[in-house]
GROMACS .gro file of C-alpha atoms in nm:
model
  206
    1MET     CA    1   0.000   0.000   0.000
    2HIS     CA    2   0.139   0.333  -0.109
    3THR     CA    3   0.115   0.630   0.122
    4ARG     CA    4   0.091   0.979  -0.040
    5ALA     CA    5   0.380   1.197   0.065
    6PRO     CA    6   0.274   1.510   0.260
    7ILE     CA    7   0.289   1.841   0.073
    8PRO     CA    8   0.581   2.051   0.201
    9SER     CA    9   0.464   2.349   0.407
   10THR     CA   10   0.608   2.605   0.162
   11SER     CA   11   0.439   2.445  -0.140
   12ARG     CA   12   0.113   2.411   0.051
   13ARG     CA   13   0.123   2.777   0.150
   14ARG     CA   14   0.177   2.884  -0.213
   15TRP     CA   15  -0.103   2.653  -0.328
   16LEU     CA   16  -0.343   2.802  -0.072
   17GLN     CA   17  -0.246   3.157  -0.178
   18ALA     CA   18  -0.314   3.072  -0.543
   19VAL     CA   19  -0.653   2.923  -0.459
   20SER     CA   20  -0.744   3.226  -0.246
   21ALA     CA   21  -0.645   3.466  -0.523
   22LEU     CA   22  -0.851   3.272  -0.777
   23GLY     CA   23  -1.149   3.279  -0.543
   24ALA     CA   24  -1.114   3.655  -0.494
   25VAL     CA   25  -1.110   3.715  -0.870
   26SER     CA   26  -1.419   3.497  -0.915
   27ALA     CA   27  -1.600   3.685  -0.638
   28LEU     CA   28  -1.517   4.023  -0.792
   29SER     CA   29  -1.637   3.906  -1.133
   30ALA     CA   30  -1.962   3.780  -0.982
   31CYS     CA   31  -2.038   4.118  -0.823
   32GLY     CA   32  -1.979   4.305  -1.148
   33PHE     CA   33  -1.632   4.439  -1.072
   34LYS     CA   34  -1.427   4.535  -1.378
   35LEU     CA   35  -1.064   4.633  -1.403
   36ARG     CA   36  -1.006   5.003  -1.462
   37GLN     CA   37  -1.009   5.084  -1.832
   38ALA     CA   38  -0.839   5.368  -2.015
   39PRO     CA   39  -1.061   5.680  -2.021
   40GLN     CA   40  -1.248   5.769  -2.339
   41PHE     CA   41  -1.266   6.132  -2.448
   42ALA     CA   42  -1.535   6.317  -2.643
   43PHE     CA   43  -1.276   6.539  -2.812
   44SER     CA   44  -0.959   6.485  -3.012
   45THR     CA   45  -0.773   6.815  -2.962
   46ILE     CA   46  -0.712   7.028  -2.652
   47HIS     CA   47  -0.518   7.341  -2.562
   48LEU     CA   48  -0.353   7.350  -2.218
   49GLY     CA   49  -0.317   7.697  -2.070
   50THR     CA   50  -0.050   7.587  -1.824
   51ALA     CA   51   0.288   7.756  -1.784
   52ALA     CA   52   0.587   7.607  -1.964
   53GLY     CA   53   0.744   7.466  -1.646
   54SER     CA   54   0.421   7.344  -1.487
   55LEU     CA   55   0.444   6.988  -1.353
   56ILE     CA   56   0.068   6.955  -1.391
   57GLY     CA   57   0.081   7.077  -1.751
   58GLN     CA   58   0.363   6.836  -1.834
   59GLY     CA   59   0.177   6.547  -1.673
   60LEU     CA   60  -0.148   6.627  -1.855
   61LYS     CA   61   0.027   6.649  -2.192
   62ARG     CA   62   0.201   6.317  -2.133
   63GLN     CA   63  -0.115   6.134  -2.029
   64LEU     CA   64  -0.345   6.285  -2.293
   65GLU     CA   65  -0.113   6.218  -2.583
   66GLY     CA   66  -0.022   5.881  -2.435
   67SER     CA   67  -0.389   5.780  -2.457
   68GLY     CA   68  -0.364   5.786  -2.837
   69GLN     CA   69  -0.695   5.976  -2.855
   70VAL     CA   70  -0.609   6.341  -2.791
   71ARG     CA   71  -0.352   6.584  -2.931
   72VAL     CA   72  -0.234   6.893  -2.742
   73VAL     CA   73  -0.247   7.177  -2.996
   74PRO     CA   74  -0.239   7.557  -3.022
   75ILE     CA   75  -0.555   7.734  -2.913
   76ALA     CA   76  -0.676   7.805  -3.268
   77GLU     CA   77  -0.683   7.431  -3.348
   78ALA     CA   78  -0.840   7.305  -3.023
   79GLN     CA   79  -1.191   7.176  -2.963
   80VAL     CA   80  -1.139   7.211  -2.588
   81LEU     CA   81  -0.951   7.472  -2.385
   82LEU     CA   82  -0.824   7.413  -2.032
   83GLU     CA   83  -0.786   7.756  -1.874
   84VAL     CA   84  -0.561   7.792  -1.570
   85LEU     CA   85  -0.696   8.052  -1.328
   86ALA     CA   86  -0.430   7.997  -1.058
   87GLU     CA   87  -0.140   7.762  -1.000
   88ARG     CA   88   0.068   7.805  -0.684
   89ARG     CA   89   0.299   7.610  -0.458
   90GLU     CA   90   0.312   7.737  -0.102
   91ARG     CA   91   0.546   7.659   0.186
   92THR     CA   92   0.472   7.794   0.535
   93VAL     CA   93   0.669   7.754   0.858
   94VAL     CA   94   0.439   7.622   1.132
   95GLY     CA   95   0.681   7.516   1.406
   96LEU     CA   96   1.015   7.619   1.557
   97ASN     CA   97   1.241   7.441   1.804
   98ALA     CA   98   1.388   7.590   2.123
   99ASN     CA   99   1.673   7.746   1.925
  100GLY     CA  100   1.435   7.922   1.688
  101GLU     CA  101   1.513   7.684   1.401
  102VAL     CA  102   1.243   7.552   1.169
  103ARG     CA  103   1.119   7.210   1.273
  104GLU     CA  104   0.792   7.181   1.075
  105VAL     CA  105   0.653   7.330   0.754
  106THR     CA  106   0.320   7.303   0.574
  107ILE     CA  107   0.330   7.270   0.197
  108ARG     CA  108   0.029   7.338  -0.028
  109SER     CA  109  -0.042   7.288  -0.394
  110ARG     CA  110  -0.325   7.495  -0.545
  111PHE     CA  111  -0.452   7.452  -0.899
  112ARG     CA  112  -0.766   7.636  -1.011
  113PHE     CA  113  -0.898   7.581  -1.360
  114ARG     CA  114  -1.201   7.554  -1.586
  115VAL     CA  115  -1.264   7.386  -1.920
  116ARG     CA  116  -1.466   7.526  -2.207
  117SER     CA  117  -1.524   7.437  -2.568
  118HIS     CA  118  -1.403   7.639  -2.866
  119ASP     CA  119  -1.754   7.786  -2.900
  120ASP     CA  120  -1.746   7.900  -2.532
  121GLN     CA  121  -1.966   7.631  -2.378
  122GLU     CA  122  -1.874   7.547  -2.018
  123LEU     CA  123  -1.760   7.185  -1.997
  124VAL     CA  124  -1.603   7.181  -1.649
  125PRO     CA  125  -1.694   7.467  -1.413
  126GLU     CA  126  -1.431   7.658  -1.217
  127THR     CA  127  -1.264   7.405  -0.987
  128GLU     CA  128  -0.984   7.429  -0.731
  129LEU     CA  129  -0.768   7.132  -0.643
  130LEU     CA  130  -0.598   7.187  -0.307
  131ARG     CA  131  -0.354   6.949  -0.140
  132GLU     CA  132  -0.161   7.025   0.177
  133MET     CA  133   0.073   6.834   0.403
  134ASP     CA  134   0.275   6.893   0.720
  135VAL     CA  135   0.643   6.801   0.687
  136SER     CA  136   0.905   6.779   0.960
  137TYR     CA  137   1.214   6.989   0.893
  138ALA     CA  138   1.570   7.013   1.021
  139GLU     CA  139   1.800   7.293   0.914
  140SER     CA  140   2.097   7.062   0.970
  141GLN     CA  141   1.958   6.845   0.691
  142ALA     CA  142   1.835   7.126   0.471
  143LEU     CA  143   1.937   6.975   0.136
  144ALA     CA  144   1.777   6.639   0.209
  145LYS     CA  145   1.461   6.801   0.344
  146ASP     CA  146   1.431   7.034   0.044
  147ALA     CA  147   1.460   6.731  -0.185
  148GLU     CA  148   1.186   6.558   0.016
  149VAL     CA  149   0.958   6.862  -0.016
  150GLU     CA  150   1.018   6.875  -0.391
  151MET     CA  151   0.930   6.506  -0.420
  152LEU     CA  152   0.606   6.568  -0.227
  153PHE     CA  153   0.515   6.857  -0.459
  154LYS     CA  154   0.565   6.622  -0.755
  155SER     CA  155   0.335   6.367  -0.591
  156MET     CA  156   0.071   6.637  -0.539
  157ALA     CA  157   0.100   6.739  -0.905
  158SER     CA  158   0.056   6.378  -1.014
  159ASP     CA  159  -0.257   6.349  -0.802
  160ALA     CA  160  -0.395   6.672  -0.957
  161VAL     CA  161  -0.331   6.533  -1.306
  162ASP     CA  162  -0.532   6.220  -1.223
  163GLN     CA  163  -0.823   6.429  -1.095
  164ILE     CA  164  -0.821   6.654  -1.403
  165MET     CA  165  -0.809   6.352  -1.635
  166ARG     CA  166  -1.118   6.208  -1.466
  167ARG     CA  167  -1.305   6.536  -1.515
  168LEU     CA  168  -1.201   6.554  -1.881
  169ALA     CA  169  -1.324   6.198  -1.934
  170MET     CA  170  -1.666   6.297  -1.792
  171ILE     CA  171  -1.724   6.543  -2.079
  172LYS     CA  172  -1.990   6.378  -2.294
  173ARG     CA  173  -2.012   6.592  -2.605
  174VAL     CA  174  -1.809   6.865  -2.774
  175THR     CA  175  -1.910   7.068  -3.079
  176PRO     CA  176  -1.678   6.995  -3.375
  177LEU     CA  177  -1.457   7.272  -3.499
  178PRO     CA  178  -1.602   7.477  -3.788
  179GLY     CA  179  -1.517   7.314  -4.119
  180ALA     CA  180  -1.414   6.985  -3.957
  181ALA     CA  181  -1.707   6.795  -4.106
  182ALA     CA  182  -1.656   6.945  -4.448
  183ALA     CA  183  -1.287   6.860  -4.439
  184ALA     CA  184  -1.359   6.501  -4.338
  185ALA     CA  185  -1.634   6.442  -4.598
  186PRO     CA  186  -1.546   6.391  -4.967
  187THR     CA  187  -1.667   6.652  -5.213
  188SER     CA  188  -1.962   6.562  -5.435
  189GLY     CA  189  -1.745   6.519  -5.739
  190ALA     CA  190  -1.471   6.325  -5.564
  191SER     CA  191  -1.664   5.998  -5.570
  192GLN     CA  192  -1.743   6.018  -5.940
  193SER     CA  193  -1.501   5.845  -6.170
  194VAL     CA  194  -1.379   6.040  -6.467
  195ALA     CA  195  -1.359   5.850  -6.798
  196PRO     CA  196  -1.017   5.869  -6.959
  197ALA     CA  197  -0.996   6.102  -7.255
  198ALA     CA  198  -1.000   5.941  -7.600
  199PRO     CA  199  -0.665   5.944  -7.774
  200ALA     CA  200  -0.625   6.232  -8.015
  201ALA     CA  201  -0.645   6.149  -8.387
  202SER     CA  202  -0.307   6.125  -8.551
  203GLY     CA  203  -0.229   6.401  -8.801
  204SER     CA  204   0.049   6.210  -8.974
  205GLY     CA  205   0.022   6.100  -9.339
  206TRP     CA  206   0.061   5.725  -9.276
   0.00000   0.00000   0.00000
């Protein structure tokens, strides 16, 4: 009589983890859960009114053009205009140690914007995205702390980009640019074939 060898504890643990993961996926599918899909946009061109060095502007351009659906273009060519009403990074001292040195700062990122169509329809009303965070500080480690603050500002900008992208994806309909339909449609004579001209009669004396 053969006795089945026991499953090693490590292999058994991995097997149980795989079964649990499969069960979790099945449960999510049963309740209608779907993996996040790439956003779909109702427009194909947009103008970003952000400053040249804006982290938010750079992030938006990268994500919009990376979607393969939208091009960032000059204002005259855009269906949609993102207008920046305010963009500021703030850093405020909120705590000092016994020697009068900075020990805590509050950093804030403010981005206020609105979105309208080329024919001046409001697509996203005036909105302010505000993020703030308290950060410990030590003047003896000023360079390292300044680098940490800069990294946190970049994280805040990335979060703002995600929020703006979600609002842009919620736009349902945008009026086409004037002349866009005419440029896309063939002219009435373009679909008609033209018969080749008959060869001219020879004037030679053959």
